[in-house]
């Protein structure tokens, strides 16, 4: 896969129906023309993503939104767009017929986001179409927050645009627009406390709803390294097996025995910093041949900590100790 910073070239590839990996402020995405079903099909193929998992469509202007969401568009959409776009919020609402069914996995709704990353913004603008872009990792695996994480996947994407390290490091908050408020479908950097300042947030407990069943951001296992990952549960450090890697919340001496590799998610417990480094720490542990199993410290489930723990629990799900 070629890596570079040539946005014009990347846009020309998109126009030809090709796939480009692009940086965004959340994580790196595999982007294609959202209105070209063949191009979108190649994304699913590359990611080995099941077609029941809908893609988020990325836009660079509100005019594009109006081609994707069916009219009349709920005033909540505009309120949220005004407050949080460009930024890490995906809004799900009823789609127009122009949006291919493959993008939405056959749902009548589509998830749309306006990214703030300048490279993503320019790519969408110069491509002159909305871009469908899931995270640039194989399905179920750790999301990429820098180019080296994307390269690891060995995709046959035509080009990777290098835009540095993602600012947030975890995927967008996903909300669906309802008659009398919104529901949070996936936790992210924009928290419920942020959202309630603008719209009523309804509880999201009805498991039978179509959107929720189809929101695999809600799958129990996801974002997972291919080594056992356990949430640290106050085990005695001396019981750690040889080859343990320990992802800790902050950079302080916790009296570990020698031989345990640690990665601190933050210097002093700043949660935004932890989110940025989370997937990166998992990648580093996954890539280190000497590491056989990984422990990770839980963070408080407050603010962005909710989104962090959502990812951590899903990453650890297959390795849960009974
Ligand atoms: P990503 O994994 O970042 O590509 O984001 C895709 C996720 O966004 C899906 O797994 C769903 O959780 C959510 N999503 C996208 N479109 C929809 C939709 N139409 N309805 C419900 N959730 C959606
Ligand atoms: Mg993903």
Coordinates of C-alpha atoms and ligand atoms in Angstrom, one line a residue:
X1 CA 0.0 0.0 0.0
X2 CA 1.4 3.4 -1.0
X3 CA 1.5 6.0 1.8
X4 CA 1.5 9.7 1.1
X5 CA 0.0 13.1 1.6
X6 CA -1.3 13.8 -1.9
X7 CA -5.0 14.6 -1.3
X8 CA -5.6 15.5 -4.9
X9 CA -4.4 12.1 -6.0
X10 CA -6.4 10.3 -3.3
X11 CA -9.6 12.2 -4.5
X12 CA -8.9 11.1 -8.1
X13 CA -8.8 7.5 -6.9
X14 CA -12.1 7.9 -5.0
X15 CA -13.6 9.3 -8.2
X16 CA -12.6 6.1 -10.0
X17 CA -14.3 4.0 -7.4
X18 CA -11.1 3.0 -5.6
X19 CA -10.5 2.7 -1.8
X20 CA -8.3 5.1 0.1
X21 CA -7.4 4.9 3.8
X22 CA -7.8 8.3 5.4
X23 CA -7.0 9.9 8.7
X24 CA -9.8 11.3 10.8
X25 CA -9.8 12.8 14.3
X26 CA -11.4 9.6 15.7
X27 CA -9.5 6.7 14.0
X28 CA -8.3 6.0 10.4
X29 CA -11.0 5.0 8.0
X30 CA -11.2 3.0 4.7
X31 CA -13.0 5.4 2.4
X32 CA -15.0 5.0 -0.8
X33 CA -17.6 6.9 -2.7
X34 CA -20.7 6.3 -0.5
X35 CA -23.0 6.5 -3.5
X36 CA -21.1 3.8 -5.5
X37 CA -22.3 0.4 -4.3
X38 CA -19.5 -1.5 -6.1
X39 CA -16.9 0.6 -4.3
X40 CA -18.7 0.2 -1.0
X41 CA -18.8 -3.6 -1.6
X42 CA -15.0 -3.6 -1.9
X43 CA -14.7 -2.0 1.6
X44 CA -16.7 -4.9 3.1
X45 CA -14.5 -7.4 1.3
X46 CA -11.3 -5.7 2.4
X47 CA -12.3 -5.5 6.0
X48 CA -13.9 -8.9 6.0
X49 CA -16.8 -7.1 7.5
X50 CA -20.2 -8.8 7.6
X51 CA -22.7 -6.9 5.6
X52 CA -25.0 -6.6 8.5
X53 CA -22.7 -3.9 10.0
X54 CA -23.7 -0.5 8.4
X55 CA -21.0 2.1 7.4
X56 CA -20.9 5.7 8.5
X57 CA -21.0 8.3 5.7
X58 CA -18.7 11.2 5.9
X59 CA -19.5 14.7 4.6
X60 CA -17.8 18.0 4.3
X61 CA -20.9 20.3 4.0
X62 CA -24.4 20.5 5.3
X63 CA -25.6 20.5 1.6
X64 CA -24.4 16.9 1.3
X65 CA -26.4 16.0 4.4
X66 CA -29.5 17.0 2.6
X67 CA -28.9 14.5 -0.1
X68 CA -28.5 11.7 2.5
X69 CA -31.3 12.3 5.0
X70 CA -34.9 12.1 3.9
X71 CA -36.8 15.4 4.2
X72 CA -38.3 16.8 6.4
X73 CA -35.0 16.6 8.3
X74 CA -35.6 16.7 12.1
X75 CA -34.6 20.0 13.7
X76 CA -32.6 17.9 16.2
X77 CA -30.2 17.1 13.3
X78 CA -29.4 20.7 12.7
X79 CA -29.1 21.5 16.4
X80 CA -26.6 18.7 16.8
X81 CA -24.7 19.5 13.6
X82 CA -24.4 23.1 14.8
X83 CA -23.2 22.1 18.2
X84 CA -20.8 19.2 17.4
X85 CA -19.8 19.3 13.7
X86 CA -17.2 19.1 12.4
X87 CA -16.4 16.5 15.1
X88 CA -16.8 13.0 16.5
X89 CA -20.6 12.7 16.4
X90 CA -22.5 10.4 14.0
X91 CA -26.1 11.2 13.5
X92 CA -28.4 8.4 12.4
X93 CA -31.7 9.4 10.6
X94 CA -33.9 8.1 7.8
X95 CA -32.1 7.8 4.5
X96 CA -32.9 9.0 0.9
X97 CA -33.1 6.4 -1.9
X98 CA -29.7 7.6 -3.2
X99 CA -27.9 5.9 -0.3
X100 CA -27.1 2.3 -1.4
X101 CA -28.6 -0.4 0.8
X102 CA -25.2 -1.9 1.2
X103 CA -24.0 1.2 3.0
X104 CA -26.8 0.9 5.6
X105 CA -27.0 -2.9 5.7
X106 CA -30.6 -2.6 4.4
X107 CA -31.7 -0.3 7.2
X108 CA -34.0 2.6 6.4
X109 CA -31.6 4.9 8.3
X110 CA -28.1 6.1 7.6
X111 CA -25.3 7.3 9.9
X112 CA -23.7 10.6 8.9
X113 CA -20.7 12.5 10.3
X114 CA -18.7 15.6 9.3
X115 CA -15.1 15.0 10.4
X116 CA -12.9 17.8 11.6
X117 CA -9.6 16.4 10.5
X118 CA -8.4 18.8 7.8
X119 CA -7.1 15.9 5.6
X120 CA -10.4 14.1 5.8
X121 CA -12.3 17.3 5.1
X122 CA -10.2 18.1 2.0
X123 CA -10.5 14.6 0.7
X124 CA -14.3 14.6 0.9
X125 CA -14.4 18.1 -0.6
X126 CA -12.1 17.2 -3.5
X127 CA -13.8 13.9 -4.1
X128 CA -17.1 15.8 -4.5
X129 CA -19.0 12.9 -3.0
X130 CA -19.8 11.7 0.5
X131 CA -17.4 9.0 1.7
X132 CA -18.5 5.8 3.3
X133 CA -15.7 4.9 5.7
X134 CA -15.5 2.3 8.5
X135 CA -12.4 2.0 10.6
X136 CA -9.3 0.8 8.6
X137 CA -8.9 -2.5 10.4
X138 CA -10.1 -6.1 9.8
X139 CA -13.5 -6.7 11.3
X140 CA -13.5 -7.1 15.1
X141 CA -9.9 -6.1 15.5
X142 CA -8.2 -3.1 17.1
X143 CA -8.9 0.2 15.4
X144 CA -6.0 2.1 13.8
X145 CA -4.9 5.5 15.1
X146 CA -1.9 6.0 12.9
X147 CA -0.5 4.8 9.6
X148 CA 1.6 1.9 10.9
X149 CA -1.6 0.4 12.4
X150 CA -3.2 0.5 8.9
X151 CA -0.2 -1.0 7.2
X152 CA -0.4 -3.9 9.6
X153 CA -3.7 -5.0 8.1
X154 CA -2.2 -5.7 4.6
X155 CA -5.2 -4.2 2.9
X156 CA -5.2 -4.0 -0.9
X157 CA -6.3 -0.3 -0.6
X158 CA -4.9 1.9 -3.4
X159 CA -3.4 4.6 -1.1
X160 CA -3.1 5.6 2.5
X161 CA -3.2 9.3 3.3
X162 CA -1.0 10.1 6.2
X163 CA -2.5 12.6 8.6
X164 CA -0.5 11.9 11.8
X165 CA -2.0 10.5 15.0
X166 CA -5.8 10.7 15.5
X167 CA -6.7 13.3 18.0
X168 CA -9.4 11.4 19.8
X169 CA -8.3 7.8 19.2
X170 CA -11.7 6.2 19.6
X171 CA -14.6 6.0 17.3
X172 CA -17.4 8.6 17.1
X173 CA -20.4 8.8 19.4
X174 CA -23.4 7.4 17.5
X175 CA -26.8 8.8 18.2
X176 CA -30.1 8.1 16.4
X177 CA -32.7 10.8 16.0
X178 CA -36.2 10.0 17.3
X179 CA -39.5 11.9 17.4
X180 CA -38.9 13.5 20.8
X181 CA -35.2 13.3 21.3
X182 CA -32.1 11.1 20.6
X183 CA -30.8 7.8 21.6
X184 CA -27.1 7.0 22.1
X185 CA -26.2 3.9 20.1
X186 CA -22.5 4.0 20.8
X187 CA -20.4 5.8 23.4
X188 CA -17.6 8.1 22.1
X189 CA -15.7 11.3 22.8
X190 CA -18.9 13.3 22.9
X191 CA -20.6 12.3 26.1
X192 CA -24.2 12.2 27.2
X193 CA -23.5 15.2 29.4
X194 CA -22.4 17.1 26.3
X195 CA -25.5 16.0 24.4
X196 CA -28.1 16.8 27.0
X197 CA -27.2 20.5 26.8
X198 CA -28.8 20.5 23.3
X199 CA -31.4 17.7 23.1
X200 CA -33.2 15.3 25.2
X201 CA -31.4 12.0 25.5
X202 CA -33.8 9.1 25.7
X203 CA -32.8 5.8 27.3
X204 CA -31.5 3.2 24.9
X205 CA -32.6 0.0 26.6
X206 CA -35.2 -1.3 24.1
X207 CA -33.2 -4.2 22.6
X208 CA -36.0 -5.0 20.0
X209 CA -35.6 -1.8 18.1
X210 CA -34.3 -2.2 14.5
X211 CA -31.5 0.3 14.8
X212 CA -30.2 -1.1 18.0
X213 CA -30.2 -4.7 16.8
X214 CA -28.2 -3.5 13.8
X215 CA -25.7 -1.4 15.6
X216 CA -22.8 -3.7 16.0
X217 CA -21.0 -0.9 17.8
X218 CA -23.1 -2.9 20.3
X219 CA -21.6 -6.3 19.6
X220 CA -20.2 -7.9 22.7
X221 CA -16.8 -8.6 21.2
X222 CA -15.0 -6.1 19.1
X223 CA -11.8 -4.0 18.9
X224 CA -9.9 -7.1 19.9
X225 CA -6.2 -8.0 19.9
X226 CA -5.3 -11.5 18.9
X227 CA -3.8 -12.2 22.3
X228 CA -5.7 -12.8 25.5
X229 CA -6.6 -9.4 27.0
X230 CA -7.9 -9.3 30.6
X231 CA -9.3 -6.4 32.6
X232 CA -7.1 -6.1 35.7
X233 CA -9.1 -7.1 38.7
X234 CA -6.8 -6.5 41.6
X235 CA -4.8 -9.7 41.1
X236 CA -1.6 -9.8 42.9
X237 CA 1.1 -8.7 40.5
X238 CA 3.2 -11.7 41.5
X239 CA 0.6 -13.9 39.9
X240 CA 1.2 -12.4 36.5
X241 CA 2.6 -15.1 34.2
X242 CA 5.9 -14.5 32.3
X243 CA 5.2 -12.5 29.1
X244 CA 2.6 -10.3 30.6
X245 CA 2.0 -6.9 29.3
X246 CA 0.2 -4.4 31.5
X247 CA -1.6 -1.3 30.1
X248 CA -1.9 1.1 33.1
X249 CA -3.9 4.2 33.5
X250 CA -1.1 6.6 34.4
X251 CA 2.7 6.8 34.5
X252 CA 3.5 6.0 38.1
X253 CA 5.4 3.3 39.9
X254 CA 3.0 0.8 41.1
X255 CA 5.6 -1.6 42.4
X256 CA 5.5 -4.2 39.6
X257 CA 8.0 -7.1 39.7
X258 CA 10.7 -6.9 36.9
X259 CA 9.9 -8.4 33.5
X260 CA 6.4 -7.0 33.1
X261 CA 6.2 -4.6 30.1
X262 CA 4.0 -1.6 30.9
X263 CA 2.5 1.0 28.7
X264 CA 0.9 4.0 30.5
X265 CA -2.2 5.5 28.8
X266 CA -1.5 8.9 30.3
X267 CA 1.0 10.9 32.2
X268 CA -1.2 12.0 35.0
X269 CA -4.6 10.3 34.6
X270 CA -6.0 12.6 31.9
X271 CA -8.9 10.6 30.4
X272 CA -8.8 12.3 26.9
X273 CA -5.1 11.3 26.7
X274 CA -6.0 7.7 27.7
X275 CA -8.5 7.5 24.9
X276 CA -6.0 8.7 22.4
X277 CA -3.5 6.0 23.5
X278 CA -5.8 3.1 24.1
X279 CA -5.8 1.4 20.7
X280 CA -2.2 2.3 20.1
X281 CA -1.2 0.5 23.4
X282 CA -3.1 -2.6 22.3
X283 CA -1.4 -2.6 19.0
X284 CA 2.0 -2.3 20.6
X285 CA 1.3 -5.2 22.9
X286 CA -0.1 -7.3 20.1
X287 CA 3.0 -6.7 18.0
X288 CA 5.5 -7.5 20.7
X289 CA 6.5 -11.2 20.3
X290 CA 7.5 -11.4 23.9
X291 CA 4.0 -10.6 25.2
X292 CA 1.7 -13.6 25.6
X293 CA -1.2 -12.0 27.5
X294 CA -2.2 -8.5 28.2
X295 CA -3.8 -6.9 31.3
X296 CA -5.4 -3.5 31.2
X297 CA -6.4 -1.4 34.1
X298 CA -10.1 -0.2 34.2
X299 CA -10.7 3.5 34.1
X300 CA -13.7 5.3 35.9
X301 CA -16.8 5.1 33.7
X302 CA -17.4 8.9 33.7
X303 CA -17.3 11.2 30.7
X304 CA -15.2 9.8 28.0
X305 CA -14.3 7.0 30.4
X306 CA -17.6 5.4 29.4
X307 CA -16.4 5.1 25.8
X308 CA -13.0 3.9 26.9
X309 CA -14.5 1.1 29.0
X310 CA -17.0 0.2 26.2
X311 CA -14.0 -0.5 24.0
X312 CA -12.0 -2.2 26.7
X313 CA -14.8 -4.6 27.7
X314 CA -15.5 -5.5 24.1
X315 CA -11.8 -6.1 23.5
X316 CA -11.6 -8.4 26.6
X317 CA -14.9 -10.1 26.0
X318 CA -13.7 -13.3 24.4
X319 CA -11.1 -13.7 27.2
X320 CA -13.4 -13.1 30.2
X321 CA -12.5 -15.3 33.1
X322 CA -15.6 -17.0 34.6
Ligands
LIG1 P1 -17.5 2.2 12.5 O1 -17.4 0.8 13.2 O2 -16.8 3.3 13.1 O3 -17.4 2.0 11.0 O4 -19.0 2.6 12.7 C1 -20.1 1.9 12.2 C2 -21.0 1.8 13.4 O5 -21.9 2.9 13.3 C3 -21.9 0.6 13.2 O6 -21.3 -0.5 13.7 C4 -23.1 1.0 14.0 O7 -22.9 0.8 15.4 C5 -23.2 2.5 13.7 N1 -24.2 2.8 12.6 C6 -23.9 3.2 11.4 N2 -25.0 3.3 10.7 C7 -26.0 3.0 11.5 C8 -27.4 3.0 11.3 N3 -28.0 3.3 10.1 N4 -28.2 2.6 12.3 C9 -27.6 2.3 13.5 N5 -26.3 2.3 13.7 C10 -25.5 2.7 12.7
LIG2 MG1 -14.7 -0.2 13.4

